[in-house]
Amino acid sequence: MLIAIAIFLVVLFGSGVNVELVPVPNLVGEYFDSLPKYDDFTIKLNETVHNDTYAAGMVIDQKPKAEEKVAPGTEIFLTVSLGPAKVEVPMPNLVG
């Protein structure tokens, strides 16, 4: 029970350690495979989706957003484009 109270108080009032927040870089429009390694962040591929605006392999969304202030070590989750979706057009029967 005493441990639970101690954990509650640390969560409620913080640990007393001040962490300097850093701004999240803007990764939208960059190629996922060409992103540099960041000391303050961990980059994670969240999902891939078809997109008509961005070429395959380009970052189209990120969370947290660019310039948001976060603690060092924060994970940045990215959505990467697969490029435009392929559209199948039915071929008419030309025999006959």
Backbone as a chain_set.jsonl record, in Angstrom:
{"seq": "MLIAIAIFLVVLFGSGVNVELVPVPNLVGEYFDSLPKYDDFTIKLNETVHNDTYAAGMVIDQKPKAEEKVAPGTEIFLTVSLGPAKVEVPMPNLVG", "coords": {"N": [[0.822, -1.198, 0.0], [1.956, 1.236, 0.75], [3.839, 1.62, -1.253], [2.177, 2.053, -3.454], [1.029, 4.502, -2.765], [3.302, 6.127, -2.796], [4.005, 5.979, -5.528], [1.722, 7.192, -6.621], [2.016, 9.804, -5.609], [4.4, 10.625, -6.856], [3.605, 10.58, -9.545], [1.565, 12.479, -9.425], [2.825, 14.866, -8.494], [5.184, 14.951, -9.878], [8.61, 14.007, -10.487], [10.426, 15.794, -9.624], [12.564, 16.239, -11.231], [13.722, 18.276, -13.733], [13.064, 18.265, -17.1], [14.429, 19.171, -20.112], [12.586, 20.237, -22.778], [12.382, 19.401, -26.247], [12.031, 20.552, -29.663], [10.015, 18.86, -32.081], [11.192, 17.597, -35.156], [10.26, 18.574, -38.533], [9.114, 16.131, -40.53], [7.489, 15.522, -42.609], [7.094, 15.078, -46.057], [9.645, 14.26, -46.476], [11.813, 11.558, -47.521], [11.305, 8.397, -46.181], [13.281, 6.375, -46.041], [15.567, 7.876, -46.17], [15.853, 9.37, -43.91], [17.648, 11.041, -41.341], [19.532, 9.792, -38.481], [18.318, 10.475, -35.304], [19.348, 11.915, -32.255], [17.707, 12.676, -30.166], [15.229, 11.516, -30.601], [13.147, 8.662, -31.386], [12.437, 7.087, -34.33], [9.543, 5.723, -35.712], [7.839, 3.561, -37.923], [4.555, 3.888, -38.497], [2.298, 3.401, -40.162], [1.507, 2.495, -43.594], [0.105, 3.993, -46.441], [-1.915, 4.464, -49.385], [-1.47, 7.306, -51.473], [-2.263, 10.098, -53.385], [-0.874, 12.459, -53.625], [1.72, 12.413, -52.508], [4.817, 10.858, -53.303], [5.734, 7.363, -53.467], [7.154, 6.148, -50.491], [7.528, 8.551, -49.227], [7.143, 10.58, -46.305], [3.995, 11.286, -45.005], [2.54, 12.045, -42.809], [2.876, 12.763, -39.32], [3.245, 11.977, -35.856], [4.205, 12.911, -32.708], [3.294, 16.225, -33.966], [5.204, 18.459, -36.105], [7.458, 20.746, -34.586], [6.256, 20.568, -32.111], [6.8, 20.499, -28.631], [8.644, 18.144, -26.899], [9.762, 15.542, -24.634], [13.17, 14.424, -24.603], [13.922, 11.349, -26.273], [11.422, 10.677, -27.027], [9.073, 8.883, -29.044], [8.544, 9.167, -32.507], [5.91, 8.747, -34.565], [5.326, 7.675, -37.826], [3.495, 8.11, -40.888], [3.662, 6.687, -44.002], [3.753, 7.14, -47.511], [2.433, 4.986, -50.041], [2.325, 5.691, -52.582], [0.236, 6.515, -55.466], [-2.898, 4.751, -55.583], [-3.41, 1.792, -57.448], [-5.53, 1.603, -60.212], [-7.812, -0.57, -61.531], [-8.86, -1.114, -64.787], [-11.574, -2.402, -66.469], [-11.18, -4.611, -69.191], [-12.584, -4.461, -72.341], [-14.343, -7.025, -74.201], [-12.96, -7.813, -77.137], [-13.152, -9.682, -79.079], [-14.933, -11.072, -81.733]], "CA": [[0.0, 0.0, 0.0], [2.854, 2.381, 0.84], [4.426, 1.799, -2.579], [1.141, 2.639, -4.304], [0.909, 5.918, -2.388], [4.516, 6.79, -3.291], [3.861, 6.093, -6.981], [0.69, 8.194, -6.846], [2.567, 11.133, -5.332], [5.369, 10.945, -7.912], [2.829, 10.89, -10.743], [0.812, 13.705, -9.179], [3.676, 16.048, -8.326], [6.398, 14.841, -10.677], [9.76, 13.453, -9.776], [11.306, 16.873, -9.23], [13.599, 16.372, -12.245], [13.286, 19.098, -14.857], [13.509, 17.753, -18.388], [14.359, 20.21, -21.139], [11.843, 19.761, -23.932], [12.983, 19.706, -27.542], [11.017, 20.581, -30.721], [9.975, 17.736, -33.022], [11.507, 18.047, -36.512], [9.236, 18.36, -39.56], [9.54, 15.028, -41.389], [6.539, 15.391, -43.723], [7.694, 15.417, -47.342], [10.961, 13.623, -46.559], [11.77, 10.126, -47.805], [11.482, 7.615, -44.965], [14.557, 5.649, -46.07], [16.682, 8.824, -46.142], [15.826, 10.165, -42.688], [18.849, 10.882, -40.515], [19.337, 9.255, -37.13], [18.181, 11.563, -34.346], [19.757, 11.574, -30.894], [16.631, 12.98, -29.214], [13.965, 10.881, -30.972], [13.119, 7.352, -32.017], [11.514, 7.127, -35.468], [8.8, 4.463, -35.885], [6.879, 3.499, -39.023], [3.244, 3.569, -37.93], [1.486, 2.763, -41.196], [1.695, 2.895, -44.983], [-1.189, 4.191, -47.099], [-1.859, 5.037, -50.729], [-1.661, 8.743, -51.458], [-2.096, 10.65, -54.729], [-0.062, 13.677, -53.583], [3.104, 12.111, -52.153], [5.408, 9.69, -53.959], [5.977, 6.2, -52.598], [8.297, 6.273, -49.605], [7.568, 9.854, -48.565], [6.379, 10.75, -45.068], [2.834, 12.142, -45.244], [1.986, 12.494, -41.532], [3.692, 12.395, -38.169], [2.712, 12.245, -34.52], [3.686, 14.269, -32.589], [3.458, 17.127, -35.096], [6.421, 19.266, -36.159], [7.64, 21.876, -33.661], [5.705, 20.277, -30.792], [7.877, 20.313, -27.651], [8.535, 16.835, -26.249], [10.942, 15.103, -23.89], [14.105, 13.584, -25.371], [13.594, 9.928, -26.242], [10.051, 10.489, -27.51], [8.913, 8.183, -30.314], [7.803, 9.868, -33.551], [5.244, 7.744, -35.399], [5.179, 8.208, -39.176], [2.685, 7.487, -41.929], [4.441, 6.783, -45.232], [2.966, 6.923, -48.731], [2.691, 3.89, -50.973], [2.08, 6.264, -53.898], [-1.169, 6.405, -55.867], [-3.484, 3.409, -55.67], [-3.604, 1.324, -58.826], [-6.929, 1.459, -60.585], [-7.984, -1.554, -62.6], [-9.89, -0.773, -65.761], [-11.978, -3.638, -67.131], [-10.883, -4.67, -70.615], [-13.744, -4.952, -73.093], [-14.122, -8.197, -75.051], [-12.797, -7.328, -78.52], [-13.299, -10.82, -79.98], [-16.306, -11.274, -82.067]], "C": [[0.86, 1.254, 0.0], [3.502, 2.68, -0.513], [3.425, 2.456, -3.518], [0.977, 4.118, -4.017], [2.114, 6.702, -2.918], [4.444, 6.991, -4.795], [2.834, 7.162, -7.318], [1.248, 9.6, -6.65], [3.59, 11.555, -6.385], [4.642, 11.318, -9.191], [2.126, 12.227, -10.581], [1.707, 14.94, -9.175], [4.954, 16.013, -9.163], [7.545, 14.339, -9.819], [10.701, 14.537, -9.292], [12.445, 17.081, -10.21], [13.031, 17.195, -13.392], [13.896, 18.554, -16.132], [13.357, 18.882, -19.396], [13.688, 19.625, -22.374], [12.514, 20.22, -25.222], [11.895, 19.702, -28.613], [11.15, 19.376, -31.654], [10.304, 18.276, -34.417], [10.342, 17.778, -37.467], [9.747, 17.297, -40.525], [8.618, 14.826, -42.583], [7.199, 15.889, -45.002], [9.087, 14.845, -47.528], [10.79, 12.139, -46.903], [12.14, 9.351, -46.542], [12.86, 6.952, -44.918], [15.767, 6.57, -45.981], [16.722, 9.663, -44.87], [17.111, 9.951, -41.894], [18.511, 10.232, -39.177], [19.327, 10.439, -36.176], [18.592, 11.078, -32.959], [18.605, 11.712, -29.907], [15.336, 12.224, -29.466], [14.193, 9.473, -31.496], [12.051, 7.412, -33.106], [10.88, 5.751, -35.624], [7.863, 4.585, -37.079], [5.557, 3.026, -38.439], [2.375, 2.841, -38.94], [1.9, 3.257, -42.572], [0.32, 2.959, -45.635], [-0.96, 4.719, -48.51], [-2.18, 6.513, -50.644], [-1.352, 9.285, -52.845], [-1.165, 11.857, -54.762], [1.419, 13.38, -53.363], [3.575, 10.836, -52.843], [5.605, 8.56, -52.951], [7.253, 6.424, -51.789], [8.387, 7.591, -48.87], [6.692, 9.869, -47.32], [5.229, 11.704, -45.351], [2.183, 12.635, -43.958], [2.921, 12.034, -40.419], [2.97, 12.77, -36.888], [3.81, 11.965, -33.525], [4.039, 15.131, -33.806], [4.767, 17.909, -34.989], [6.333, 20.447, -35.201], [6.984, 21.677, -32.3], [6.878, 20.007, -29.848], [7.641, 19.015, -26.883], [9.824, 16.528, -25.502], [11.866, 14.311, -24.806], [13.753, 12.104, -25.192], [12.188, 9.625, -26.734], [10.054, 9.754, -28.847], [8.089, 9.052, -31.254], [7.246, 8.797, -34.476], [4.916, 8.36, -36.757], [4.207, 7.391, -40.011], [3.415, 7.751, -43.236], [3.574, 6.397, -46.424], [3.411, 5.677, -49.486], [2.57, 4.386, -52.417], [0.604, 6.096, -54.245], [-1.633, 4.946, -55.908], [-3.656, 3.042, -57.142], [-5.082, 1.119, -59.069], [-7.004, 0.459, -61.727], [-9.146, -1.142, -63.484], [-10.27, -2.063, -66.475], [-11.726, -3.555, -68.65], [-12.115, -5.205, -71.352], [-13.369, -6.169, -73.941], [-14.102, -7.725, -76.486], [-12.921, -8.449, -79.534], [-14.751, -10.882, -80.439], [-16.717, -10.822, -83.336]], "O": [[0.533, 2.23, -0.675], [3.691, 3.841, -0.877], [3.796, 3.331, -4.299], [0.803, 4.91, -4.944], [1.96, 7.81, -3.43], [4.786, 8.065, -5.29], [3.062, 7.964, -8.223], [0.972, 10.491, -7.453], [3.639, 12.725, -6.764], [5.025, 12.279, -9.858], [2.099, 13.026, -11.516], [1.371, 15.951, -9.792], [5.726, 16.972, -9.145], [7.451, 14.263, -8.594], [11.684, 14.236, -8.614], [13.227, 18.017, -10.041], [11.99, 16.857, -13.956], [15.113, 18.4, -16.228], [12.286, 19.477, -19.519], [14.161, 18.642, -22.944], [13.129, 21.285, -25.277], [10.934, 18.94, -28.506], [12.255, 18.935, -31.97], [9.757, 19.301, -34.822], [9.539, 16.872, -37.242], [10.707, 17.534, -41.258], [8.929, 14.039, -43.478], [7.785, 16.971, -45.035], [9.654, 14.932, -48.617], [9.754, 11.541, -46.612], [13.164, 9.62, -45.915], [13.525, 6.965, -43.883], [16.88, 6.102, -45.743], [17.541, 10.575, -44.76], [17.604, 8.829, -41.784], [17.345, 10.138, -38.797], [20.208, 11.298, -36.226], [18.234, 9.977, -32.541], [18.523, 10.967, -28.93], [14.427, 12.276, -28.638], [15.273, 9.135, -31.98], [10.898, 7.747, -32.834], [11.577, 4.737, -35.664], [7.172, 5.593, -37.232], [5.451, 1.902, -37.946], [1.787, 1.803, -38.636], [2.554, 4.292, -42.708], [-0.525, 2.092, -45.411], [0.063, 5.343, -48.793], [-3.034, 6.935, -49.864], [-0.309, 8.974, -53.42], [-0.708, 12.241, -55.839], [2.277, 14.024, -53.965], [2.83, 9.863, -52.954], [5.636, 8.783, -51.741], [8.286, 6.831, -52.321], [9.225, 7.749, -47.983], [5.63, 9.247, -47.288], [5.44, 12.8, -45.871], [1.359, 13.548, -43.999], [3.653, 11.055, -40.559], [2.202, 13.73, -36.834], [4.318, 10.844, -33.501], [4.952, 14.814, -34.569], [5.359, 18.004, -33.914], [5.278, 21.06, -35.032], [7.134, 22.522, -31.418], [7.845, 19.353, -30.237], [6.579, 18.811, -26.294], [10.849, 17.177, -25.714], [11.395, 13.6, -25.693], [13.344, 11.67, -24.115], [11.801, 8.462, -26.847], [10.932, 9.975, -29.681], [7.064, 9.609, -30.858], [7.994, 8.037, -35.092], [4.309, 9.428, -36.835], [4.102, 6.172, -39.874], [3.75, 8.894, -43.548], [2.774, 5.462, -46.36], [4.598, 5.36, -49.559], [2.696, 3.605, -53.36], [-0.183, 5.604, -53.437], [-0.864, 4.039, -56.224], [-4.006, 3.884, -57.969], [-5.794, 0.541, -58.247], [-6.346, 0.617, -62.755], [-10.249, -0.862, -63.015], [-9.407, -2.746, -67.026], [-12.028, -2.548, -69.289], [-12.626, -6.276, -71.021], [-12.217, -6.321, -74.347], [-15.126, -7.279, -77.004], [-12.809, -8.203, -80.735], [-15.676, -10.759, -79.636], [-17.887, -10.963, -83.693]]}, "num_chains": 1, "name": "protein.A"}
